[in-house]
Amino acid sequence: MSIEWANSVDLHLDLDAAGGRRQALEHALREAIRSGRLAPQTRLPSTRALAAGLHLARNTVAAAYEQLTAEGYLSARVGSGTEVAGAPARPAPAAAPAAPAAPRYDLRPGSPEVGTFPVDAWLRATRRALAAAPVSAYDYGDPRGRPELRAALAAYLGRARGVLADPEHMIICSGYVQALGLLARTLGGPIAMEDPGLPFHREVVRHHGADVLALPVDDLGARTDLLGRDGLAAARAAVLTPAHQYPLGVTLHPARRRAAVAWARAHDAIVIEDDYDGEFRYDRQPVGALQAMSPEQVVYIGTAAKTLGPALRLAWMVLPERLVGPLAAAKRLSDLHTESIGQLALADLIGTHDYDRHVRSCRLNYRRRRDLLIDRLGRHHRLHGIAAGMHALVGLPPDGPSEAEVVAGAAARGLAVGALGPHRHHPAEGAAPGLIIGYATPSRASYPAAVDILARTLHTL
């Protein structure tokens, strides 16, 4: 028979082995120890407790313990009970190939300074949110997300990003990647994506069954004037980063904004606005979201990954009314709903304006970091794009050194940096080389040293 202990430890024991009850118990314990289900130093129940749980005589359990102690499987100490004996030493396994050493300094783009996560404010928000949460908050929920967070975000996005957000037209997702995947799966058809752009996002779209079309980017942003023409004629959606293009760092020109909306209206298409770091503009007020120009043609996506930290896995979509039902259904089939406790805490953080205070603090921190980068690189290596965000594009001279040479030179000095080339949809002969520097990634203590190494690398190659 199969028994689960009710005392001290929970362990499934199969007493169906042939022989008497004592032999069956010895066999079950021996196999549990051999298989690793009972680890060394695991304390076993007393003979009285185990006998009661298995409906055996206490003497039967005591005899089994004595036999396994004699065999070396168990050890018994007066006053300490019986426990699994230490495992015999095993030969050391063959050494695995050494993993590449982590760089001492990391200026690759993609992450905020995670050490600035507002731990105290988050704890306070979580306590308040849990104290006020209805019992239903701990049950399965609406695939669109908690109403508290959707309401808080609608108010915040309206005043901070100019988004026309109705809480009923919002879906909370487990990160931007899930939002992009749900859209790719639901919209169908080819999706135009900025070139250059993040390669991983192209992989996400393809993984969910949509083809990717390259949408060129120049100094005025994405070439939305090309949508609906030639190789882009089949596109059913276009992913844009209007406030701060990644990786070139430019903002989408007003004429290009109008062209994107006009194309979506004329072709019954969708613009997907990725506003990943729209709050971080340093030389002027941030440009408002494109979504406000045409809420029924634009899907707005924001995320907590860049303002708070990627670990939260919280993002949000503001949708045209016609897409709410299909995307809510797709979200339900994907993971039912995003976890609720983090949603409640973020709603409280926004409602108390602790979120605004944190964003302002990060904005000042990243502005200082960008200024230091400009100062240390000097006039020979200027930054491209607007004063915004958490990354900068550093141009390299066309006659060398190459991106690969600079990346290797920095690595030899213990510094990791990003290259522009891999962000292009296809290798482009004669394309301007550059480095993508994530100046938010290092800790505050290590950032100046990382920038100094970058400057020395660029000045000596």
Short mmCIF file of C-alpha atoms in Angstrom, two decimals:
data_model
loop_
_atom_site.label_atom_id
_atom_site.label_comp_id
_atom_site.label_asym_id
_atom_site.label_seq_id
_atom_site.Cartn_x
_atom_site.Cartn_y
_atom_site.Cartn_z
CA MET A 1 0.00 0.00 0.00
CA SER A 2 1.02 3.61 -0.54
CA ILE A 3 1.26 5.73 2.60
CA GLU A 4 2.13 9.36 3.19
CA TRP A 5 3.67 10.22 6.54
CA ALA A 6 1.67 12.67 8.55
CA ASN A 7 4.37 13.39 11.12
CA SER A 8 7.73 15.20 10.91
CA VAL A 9 8.35 14.62 7.21
CA ASP A 10 6.13 14.06 4.19
CA LEU A 11 7.32 11.10 2.15
CA HIS A 12 5.54 8.66 -0.08
CA LEU A 13 6.34 5.06 0.99
CA ASP A 14 5.26 2.00 -0.96
CA LEU A 15 4.79 -0.95 1.41
CA ASP A 16 3.58 -3.33 -1.29
CA ALA A 17 6.91 -5.20 -1.54
CA ALA A 18 6.85 -8.96 -1.11
CA GLY A 19 7.55 -10.38 2.35
CA GLY A 20 6.42 -9.35 5.79
CA ARG A 21 5.56 -5.89 7.03
CA ARG A 22 9.01 -5.31 8.50
CA GLN A 23 10.73 -6.34 5.25
CA ALA A 24 8.38 -4.09 3.26
CA LEU A 25 9.21 -1.11 5.48
CA GLU A 26 12.94 -1.78 5.29
CA HIS A 27 12.74 -2.04 1.51
CA ALA A 28 10.72 1.19 1.17
CA LEU A 29 13.11 3.19 3.38
CA ARG A 30 16.19 1.69 1.75
CA GLU A 31 14.94 2.61 -1.73
CA ALA A 32 13.96 6.10 -0.64
CA ILE A 33 17.51 6.66 0.66
CA ARG A 34 19.21 5.10 -2.38
CA SER A 35 17.15 7.14 -4.82
CA GLY A 36 17.86 10.39 -2.98
CA ARG A 37 14.26 11.02 -1.99
CA LEU A 38 15.51 10.90 1.60
CA ALA A 39 18.58 13.12 1.76
CA PRO A 40 21.43 12.72 4.29
CA GLN A 41 20.67 14.24 7.70
CA THR A 42 16.91 14.02 7.12
CA ARG A 43 15.39 13.35 10.52
CA LEU A 44 12.92 10.46 10.57
CA PRO A 45 9.76 10.22 12.66
CA SER A 46 9.93 8.50 15.99
CA THR A 47 9.11 4.79 16.00
CA ARG A 48 5.83 5.62 17.77
CA ALA A 49 4.82 8.27 15.20
CA LEU A 50 5.75 6.19 12.18
CA ALA A 51 4.04 3.10 13.55
CA ALA A 52 0.86 5.08 14.10
CA GLY A 53 1.00 6.64 10.63
CA LEU A 54 1.56 3.30 8.88
CA HIS A 55 -0.68 1.23 11.16
CA LEU A 56 2.22 -1.01 12.16
CA ALA A 57 3.37 -2.35 15.48
CA ARG A 58 5.96 -0.10 17.11
CA ASN A 59 8.33 -3.08 17.48
CA THR A 60 8.15 -3.64 13.70
CA VAL A 61 9.30 -0.06 13.03
CA ALA A 62 12.02 -0.25 15.69
CA ALA A 63 13.37 -3.47 14.18
CA ALA A 64 13.44 -1.91 10.69
CA TYR A 65 15.31 1.13 12.03
CA GLU A 66 17.85 -1.13 13.78
CA GLN A 67 18.44 -3.16 10.62
CA LEU A 68 18.99 -0.07 8.43
CA THR A 69 21.25 1.44 11.09
CA ALA A 70 23.35 -1.72 11.04
CA GLU A 71 23.55 -1.51 7.25
CA GLY A 72 24.72 2.13 7.45
CA TYR A 73 21.64 3.73 5.93
CA LEU A 74 20.50 5.34 9.20
CA SER A 75 22.20 6.70 12.26
CA ALA A 76 20.68 6.88 15.74
CA ARG A 77 21.78 9.21 18.53
CA VAL A 78 20.46 9.19 22.05
CA GLY A 79 18.26 12.23 22.52
CA SER A 80 18.46 13.19 18.83
CA GLY A 81 16.35 10.53 17.21
CA THR A 82 17.05 8.70 13.98
CA GLU A 83 18.22 10.31 10.77
CA VAL A 84 19.51 9.34 7.35
CA ALA A 85 23.26 8.72 7.50
CA GLY A 86 25.68 10.85 5.54
CA ALA A 87 26.18 9.71 1.97
CA PRO A 88 29.49 7.99 1.17
CA ALA A 89 31.98 10.03 -0.77
CA ARG A 90 31.57 9.69 -4.52
CA PRO A 91 34.26 10.11 -7.14
CA ALA A 92 34.41 13.70 -8.34
CA PRO A 93 32.68 14.10 -11.71
CA ALA A 94 34.72 15.02 -14.73
CA ALA A 95 35.23 18.74 -14.93
CA ALA A 96 32.77 20.47 -17.24
CA PRO A 97 34.07 22.93 -19.80
CA ALA A 98 34.74 26.24 -18.08
CA ALA A 99 32.09 28.86 -18.67
CA PRO A 100 33.30 32.21 -19.98
CA ALA A 101 34.18 34.52 -17.13
CA ALA A 102 31.68 37.28 -16.54
CA PRO A 103 33.05 40.70 -17.49
CA ARG A 104 34.18 42.87 -14.63
CA TYR A 105 32.30 45.83 -16.10
CA ASP A 106 29.18 45.65 -18.25
CA LEU A 107 28.01 48.46 -20.53
CA ARG A 108 25.76 46.31 -22.68
CA PRO A 109 22.28 47.78 -23.18
CA GLY A 110 18.94 46.42 -22.06
CA SER A 111 18.74 46.75 -18.29
CA PRO A 112 18.15 49.59 -15.85
CA GLU A 113 20.29 49.99 -12.75
CA VAL A 114 18.50 47.26 -10.80
CA GLY A 115 20.21 48.29 -7.58
CA THR A 116 17.94 51.33 -7.44
CA PHE A 117 14.80 49.21 -7.08
CA PRO A 118 12.69 51.00 -4.41
CA VAL A 119 12.64 48.13 -1.93
CA ASP A 120 11.22 50.07 1.02
CA ALA A 121 8.51 51.73 -1.05
CA TRP A 122 7.60 48.39 -2.67
CA LEU A 123 7.32 46.71 0.74
CA ARG A 124 5.05 49.47 2.01
CA ALA A 125 2.93 49.28 -1.14
CA THR A 126 2.65 45.50 -0.87
CA ARG A 127 1.55 45.66 2.77
CA ARG A 128 -1.07 48.30 2.06
CA ALA A 129 -2.30 46.49 -1.05
CA LEU A 130 -2.63 43.13 0.71
CA ALA A 131 -4.38 44.69 3.68
CA ALA A 132 -6.97 46.30 1.40
CA ALA A 133 -7.31 43.52 -1.17
CA PRO A 134 -10.64 41.69 -1.40
CA VAL A 135 -10.63 37.92 -0.93
CA SER A 136 -11.26 37.54 -4.67
CA ALA A 137 -7.78 38.96 -5.36
CA TYR A 138 -6.28 35.63 -4.30
CA ASP A 139 -8.41 33.64 -6.74
CA TYR A 140 -8.20 33.25 -10.51
CA GLY A 141 -8.84 36.61 -12.09
CA ASP A 142 -9.75 38.56 -15.19
CA PRO A 143 -7.23 37.81 -17.98
CA ARG A 144 -7.09 41.56 -18.60
CA GLY A 145 -5.53 42.06 -15.16
CA ARG A 146 -6.51 43.52 -11.81
CA PRO A 147 -8.95 46.45 -12.09
CA GLU A 148 -6.96 48.38 -9.45
CA LEU A 149 -3.84 48.42 -11.63
CA ARG A 150 -5.69 49.15 -14.86
CA ALA A 151 -7.37 52.16 -13.24
CA ALA A 152 -4.11 53.43 -11.72
CA LEU A 153 -2.25 53.02 -15.01
CA ALA A 154 -4.97 54.74 -17.03
CA ALA A 155 -4.64 57.82 -14.81
CA TYR A 156 -0.82 57.73 -14.81
CA LEU A 157 -0.45 57.21 -18.56
CA GLY A 158 -2.91 60.00 -19.26
CA ARG A 159 -1.01 62.61 -17.25
CA ALA A 160 2.57 61.37 -17.80
CA ARG A 161 2.53 60.06 -21.39
CA GLY A 162 -0.57 61.63 -22.95
CA VAL A 163 -2.19 58.24 -23.55
CA LEU A 164 -5.97 58.06 -23.97
CA ALA A 165 -6.45 55.02 -21.78
CA ASP A 166 -9.73 53.39 -20.80
CA PRO A 167 -9.19 50.75 -18.06
CA GLU A 168 -11.67 48.49 -19.87
CA HIS A 169 -9.44 48.56 -22.95
CA MET A 170 -6.24 47.56 -21.13
CA ILE A 171 -4.55 44.19 -20.61
CA ILE A 172 -1.81 43.55 -18.06
CA CYS A 173 0.84 41.16 -19.37
CA SER A 174 3.77 39.24 -17.93
CA GLY A 175 6.30 41.53 -19.57
CA TYR A 176 6.67 43.21 -22.96
CA VAL A 177 7.70 39.96 -24.64
CA GLN A 178 4.37 38.35 -23.81
CA ALA A 179 2.50 41.40 -25.08
CA LEU A 180 4.38 41.31 -28.37
CA GLY A 181 3.84 37.57 -28.74
CA LEU A 182 0.11 37.85 -28.09
CA LEU A 183 -0.19 40.59 -30.71
CA ALA A 184 1.82 38.64 -33.29
CA ARG A 185 -0.37 35.58 -32.77
CA THR A 186 -3.65 37.50 -32.78
CA LEU A 187 -3.10 40.01 -35.58
CA GLY A 188 -1.65 37.53 -38.05
CA GLY A 189 0.10 38.50 -41.25
CA PRO A 190 3.54 40.07 -41.66
CA ILE A 191 4.71 42.67 -39.14
CA ALA A 192 7.05 45.51 -40.07
CA MET A 193 9.80 46.05 -37.50
CA GLU A 194 12.43 48.76 -37.31
CA ASP A 195 15.79 48.11 -38.94
CA PRO A 196 18.02 48.22 -36.95
CA GLY A 197 16.12 46.94 -33.96
CA LEU A 198 16.38 44.40 -31.17
CA PRO A 199 17.01 40.94 -32.70
CA PHE A 200 15.27 39.15 -29.84
CA HIS A 201 11.99 40.93 -30.56
CA ARG A 202 12.15 39.74 -34.17
CA GLU A 203 12.61 36.20 -32.85
CA VAL A 204 9.54 36.59 -30.63
CA VAL A 205 7.37 37.68 -33.55
CA ARG A 206 8.57 34.83 -35.76
CA HIS A 207 8.12 32.32 -32.95
CA HIS A 208 4.45 33.28 -32.76
CA GLY A 209 3.94 32.66 -36.46
CA ALA A 210 4.27 36.10 -38.08
CA ASP A 211 6.75 37.08 -40.76
CA VAL A 212 9.00 40.08 -40.12
CA LEU A 213 9.51 42.85 -42.70
CA ALA A 214 12.40 45.31 -42.36
CA LEU A 215 11.33 48.93 -41.89
CA PRO A 216 14.38 51.20 -42.39
CA VAL A 217 15.27 53.83 -39.77
CA ASP A 218 17.15 57.06 -40.47
CA ASP A 219 17.81 60.27 -38.54
CA LEU A 220 14.07 61.10 -38.58
CA GLY A 221 13.06 57.74 -37.16
CA ALA A 222 11.31 54.82 -38.83
CA ARG A 223 10.53 55.28 -42.54
CA THR A 224 6.78 55.07 -42.02
CA ASP A 225 6.36 56.79 -45.39
CA LEU A 226 7.35 53.44 -46.94
CA LEU A 227 4.56 51.47 -45.26
CA GLY A 228 2.09 50.11 -47.78
CA ARG A 229 4.65 50.24 -50.60
CA ASP A 230 6.88 47.72 -52.34
CA GLY A 231 8.30 45.16 -49.91
CA LEU A 232 6.21 46.51 -47.04
CA ALA A 233 2.85 46.31 -48.82
CA ALA A 234 1.86 43.07 -47.04
CA ALA A 235 2.41 44.38 -43.50
CA ARG A 236 -0.61 44.10 -41.20
CA ALA A 237 1.11 45.85 -38.30
CA ALA A 238 4.22 47.91 -37.61
CA VAL A 239 6.22 47.99 -34.35
CA LEU A 240 7.61 51.46 -33.65
CA THR A 241 9.59 53.11 -30.84
CA PRO A 242 8.49 56.71 -31.47
CA ALA A 243 9.75 58.40 -28.29
CA HIS A 244 13.29 57.00 -28.41
CA GLN A 245 14.24 54.54 -31.13
CA TYR A 246 16.32 51.54 -30.15
CA PRO A 247 19.18 51.41 -30.97
CA LEU A 248 19.77 54.61 -33.02
CA GLY A 249 18.35 56.85 -30.30
CA VAL A 250 16.31 59.15 -32.56
CA THR A 251 12.72 60.30 -32.06
CA LEU A 252 10.04 59.82 -34.71
CA HIS A 253 9.55 62.99 -36.76
CA PRO A 254 6.02 64.51 -36.66
CA ALA A 255 5.55 63.88 -40.40
CA ARG A 256 6.50 60.23 -39.87
CA ARG A 257 4.02 60.00 -37.00
CA ARG A 258 1.25 61.26 -39.25
CA ALA A 259 2.32 58.86 -42.00
CA ALA A 260 2.13 55.89 -39.61
CA VAL A 261 -1.40 56.75 -38.52
CA ALA A 262 -2.55 57.47 -42.09
CA TRP A 263 -1.20 54.10 -43.25
CA ALA A 264 -2.96 52.24 -40.42
CA ARG A 265 -6.28 53.94 -41.20
CA ALA A 266 -6.04 53.39 -44.95
CA HIS A 267 -5.05 49.71 -44.69
CA ASP A 268 -7.01 48.66 -41.59
CA ALA A 269 -3.63 47.96 -39.98
CA ILE A 270 -2.24 48.41 -36.48
CA VAL A 271 0.66 50.45 -35.16
CA ILE A 272 2.29 48.84 -32.10
CA GLU A 273 3.89 51.60 -30.03
CA ASP A 274 6.71 50.33 -27.83
CA ASP A 275 7.14 53.06 -25.20
CA TYR A 276 9.82 51.18 -23.27
CA ASP A 277 11.66 54.22 -21.84
CA GLY A 278 9.38 57.12 -22.77
CA GLU A 279 9.61 58.68 -19.29
CA PHE A 280 13.36 59.29 -19.63
CA ARG A 281 13.94 62.48 -21.61
CA TYR A 282 16.66 64.82 -20.32
CA ASP A 283 16.76 67.95 -22.50
CA ARG A 284 13.06 68.74 -22.63
CA GLN A 285 9.62 67.39 -21.75
CA PRO A 286 9.17 63.87 -23.15
CA VAL A 287 7.33 63.62 -26.45
CA GLY A 288 3.78 62.39 -25.88
CA ALA A 289 2.67 58.96 -26.98
CA LEU A 290 1.72 58.37 -30.61
CA GLN A 291 -1.37 56.52 -29.38
CA ALA A 292 -3.21 59.77 -28.63
CA MET A 293 -3.28 60.61 -32.36
CA SER A 294 -5.42 57.58 -33.19
CA PRO A 295 -6.43 55.28 -30.30
CA GLU A 296 -8.31 52.93 -32.62
CA GLN A 297 -5.26 52.32 -34.83
CA VAL A 298 -2.49 52.22 -32.19
CA VAL A 299 -1.70 49.62 -29.54
CA TYR A 300 0.31 51.25 -26.78
CA ILE A 301 2.69 49.02 -24.77
CA GLY A 302 4.46 50.15 -21.62
CA THR A 303 6.51 48.20 -19.10
CA ALA A 304 7.83 48.31 -15.55
CA ALA A 305 11.01 46.56 -16.67
CA LYS A 306 12.89 49.79 -17.40
CA THR A 307 11.47 51.97 -14.62
CA LEU A 308 11.50 49.44 -11.76
CA GLY A 309 13.15 46.22 -12.90
CA PRO A 310 12.77 43.27 -15.29
CA ALA A 311 12.13 40.89 -12.38
CA LEU A 312 8.58 42.21 -11.92
CA ARG A 313 7.40 40.88 -15.31
CA LEU A 314 4.70 43.53 -15.59
CA ALA A 315 3.70 45.29 -18.80
CA TRP A 316 0.49 46.79 -20.12
CA MET A 317 -1.31 47.19 -23.42
CA VAL A 318 -3.79 49.98 -24.19
CA LEU A 319 -5.88 48.59 -27.03
CA PRO A 320 -8.34 49.65 -29.71
CA GLU A 321 -11.78 48.49 -28.59
CA ARG A 322 -12.03 45.86 -31.35
CA LEU A 323 -8.88 44.09 -30.12
CA VAL A 324 -9.77 43.81 -26.43
CA GLY A 325 -11.85 40.63 -26.77
CA PRO A 326 -9.46 38.68 -29.06
CA LEU A 327 -6.38 39.62 -27.02
CA ALA A 328 -8.07 38.89 -23.69
CA ALA A 329 -8.97 35.44 -25.04
CA ALA A 330 -5.40 34.90 -26.23
CA LYS A 331 -4.05 36.01 -22.85
CA ARG A 332 -6.39 33.61 -21.05
CA LEU A 333 -5.14 30.71 -23.15
CA SER A 334 -1.53 31.80 -22.65
CA ASP A 335 -1.32 31.89 -18.84
CA LEU A 336 -4.87 32.63 -17.61
CA HIS A 337 -3.81 35.91 -16.02
CA THR A 338 -0.72 37.73 -14.79
CA GLU A 339 0.06 37.20 -11.08
CA SER A 340 -2.04 39.50 -8.93
CA ILE A 341 0.08 40.48 -5.91
CA GLY A 342 2.59 42.45 -7.97
CA GLN A 343 -0.25 44.16 -9.80
CA LEU A 344 -1.82 45.28 -6.53
CA ALA A 345 1.50 46.57 -5.22
CA LEU A 346 2.23 48.51 -8.41
CA ALA A 347 -1.26 50.04 -8.32
CA ASP A 348 -0.58 51.28 -4.80
CA LEU A 349 2.88 52.55 -5.76
CA ILE A 350 1.35 54.59 -8.58
CA GLY A 351 -1.55 55.82 -6.46
CA THR A 352 0.72 57.15 -3.71
CA HIS A 353 3.02 58.79 -6.31
CA ASP A 354 5.99 56.77 -5.05
CA TYR A 355 6.26 55.53 -8.63
CA ASP A 356 6.59 59.12 -9.93
CA ARG A 357 9.22 59.89 -7.32
CA HIS A 358 11.21 56.83 -8.30
CA VAL A 359 11.02 57.68 -12.01
CA ARG A 360 12.22 61.23 -11.31
CA SER A 361 15.13 59.88 -9.28
CA CYS A 362 16.09 57.49 -12.09
CA ARG A 363 15.78 60.28 -14.66
CA LEU A 364 18.30 62.40 -12.74
CA ASN A 365 20.63 59.44 -12.25
CA TYR A 366 20.62 58.45 -15.93
CA ARG A 367 21.02 62.03 -17.11
CA ARG A 368 24.16 62.35 -14.98
CA ARG A 369 25.45 59.06 -16.36
CA ARG A 370 24.91 60.20 -19.94
CA ASP A 371 26.66 63.50 -19.21
CA LEU A 372 29.63 61.64 -17.74
CA LEU A 373 29.78 59.41 -20.81
CA ILE A 374 29.91 62.48 -23.08
CA ASP A 375 32.57 64.08 -20.92
CA ARG A 376 34.84 61.03 -20.79
CA LEU A 377 34.59 60.16 -24.47
CA GLY A 378 35.50 63.69 -25.54
CA ARG A 379 34.85 65.39 -28.85
CA HIS A 380 36.29 62.57 -30.96
CA HIS A 381 33.47 60.12 -30.16
CA ARG A 382 30.09 61.83 -30.12
CA LEU A 383 26.80 60.23 -29.12
CA HIS A 384 24.05 59.85 -31.70
CA GLY A 385 20.38 60.48 -31.00
CA ILE A 386 18.48 62.54 -28.47
CA ALA A 387 19.31 62.99 -24.77
CA ALA A 388 17.03 60.28 -23.47
CA GLY A 389 16.71 56.72 -22.31
CA MET A 390 19.29 54.32 -20.92
CA HIS A 391 21.49 53.69 -23.94
CA ALA A 392 23.56 55.70 -26.39
CA LEU A 393 24.93 54.98 -29.84
CA VAL A 394 28.63 55.81 -30.20
CA GLY A 395 29.68 56.12 -33.82
CA LEU A 396 32.92 54.56 -35.05
CA PRO A 397 35.02 55.92 -37.94
CA PRO A 398 34.32 54.10 -41.22
CA ASP A 399 38.05 53.48 -41.75
CA GLY A 400 38.44 51.55 -38.50
CA PRO A 401 38.67 50.18 -35.97
CA SER A 402 35.78 47.80 -36.65
CA GLU A 403 32.99 46.99 -34.21
CA ALA A 404 34.51 43.54 -33.62
CA GLU A 405 37.93 45.03 -32.87
CA VAL A 406 36.54 47.49 -30.34
CA VAL A 407 34.37 44.85 -28.66
CA ALA A 408 37.38 42.53 -28.41
CA GLY A 409 39.63 45.32 -27.16
CA ALA A 410 37.13 46.24 -24.47
CA ALA A 411 36.70 42.59 -23.47
CA ALA A 412 40.48 42.27 -23.03
CA ARG A 413 40.18 45.06 -20.45
CA GLY A 414 37.29 43.38 -18.63
CA LEU A 415 34.51 45.46 -20.23
CA ALA A 416 31.48 44.22 -22.19
CA VAL A 417 29.86 46.54 -24.75
CA GLY A 418 27.24 46.08 -27.45
CA ALA A 419 27.76 46.36 -31.21
CA LEU A 420 25.33 47.93 -33.67
CA GLY A 421 25.82 45.41 -36.50
CA PRO A 422 23.86 42.47 -34.99
CA HIS A 423 20.80 44.71 -34.64
CA ARG A 424 20.39 44.98 -38.41
CA HIS A 425 17.96 42.61 -40.08
CA HIS A 426 20.60 41.62 -42.61
CA PRO A 427 24.35 42.29 -42.79
CA ALA A 428 24.76 45.59 -44.61
CA GLU A 429 28.00 46.22 -46.43
CA GLY A 430 29.14 49.78 -45.91
CA ALA A 431 26.69 50.42 -43.06
CA ALA A 432 27.94 52.88 -40.46
CA PRO A 433 29.55 51.01 -37.54
CA GLY A 434 28.84 51.82 -33.92
CA LEU A 435 28.67 50.71 -30.31
CA ILE A 436 25.51 50.58 -28.23
CA ILE A 437 26.37 51.62 -24.70
CA GLY A 438 23.95 50.78 -21.89
CA TYR A 439 24.90 53.42 -19.37
CA ALA A 440 22.20 52.36 -16.88
CA THR A 441 23.45 48.80 -16.43
CA PRO A 442 26.44 49.10 -14.02
CA SER A 443 26.14 49.94 -10.36
CA ARG A 444 26.75 53.54 -9.36
CA ALA A 445 30.08 52.58 -7.80
CA SER A 446 31.42 50.84 -10.90
CA TYR A 447 30.04 53.10 -13.62
CA PRO A 448 32.87 55.72 -13.73
CA ALA A 449 35.53 52.99 -14.01
CA ALA A 450 33.56 51.28 -16.80
CA VAL A 451 33.35 54.53 -18.77
CA ASP A 452 37.08 55.17 -18.28
CA ILE A 453 37.90 51.75 -19.73
CA LEU A 454 35.61 52.44 -22.70
CA ALA A 455 37.32 55.79 -23.32
CA ARG A 456 40.80 54.24 -23.15
CA THR A 457 39.75 51.47 -25.51
CA LEU A 458 38.38 53.91 -28.10
CA HIS A 459 41.35 56.27 -27.83
CA THR A 460 44.02 53.56 -28.18
CA LEU A 461 42.63 51.42 -31.00
#
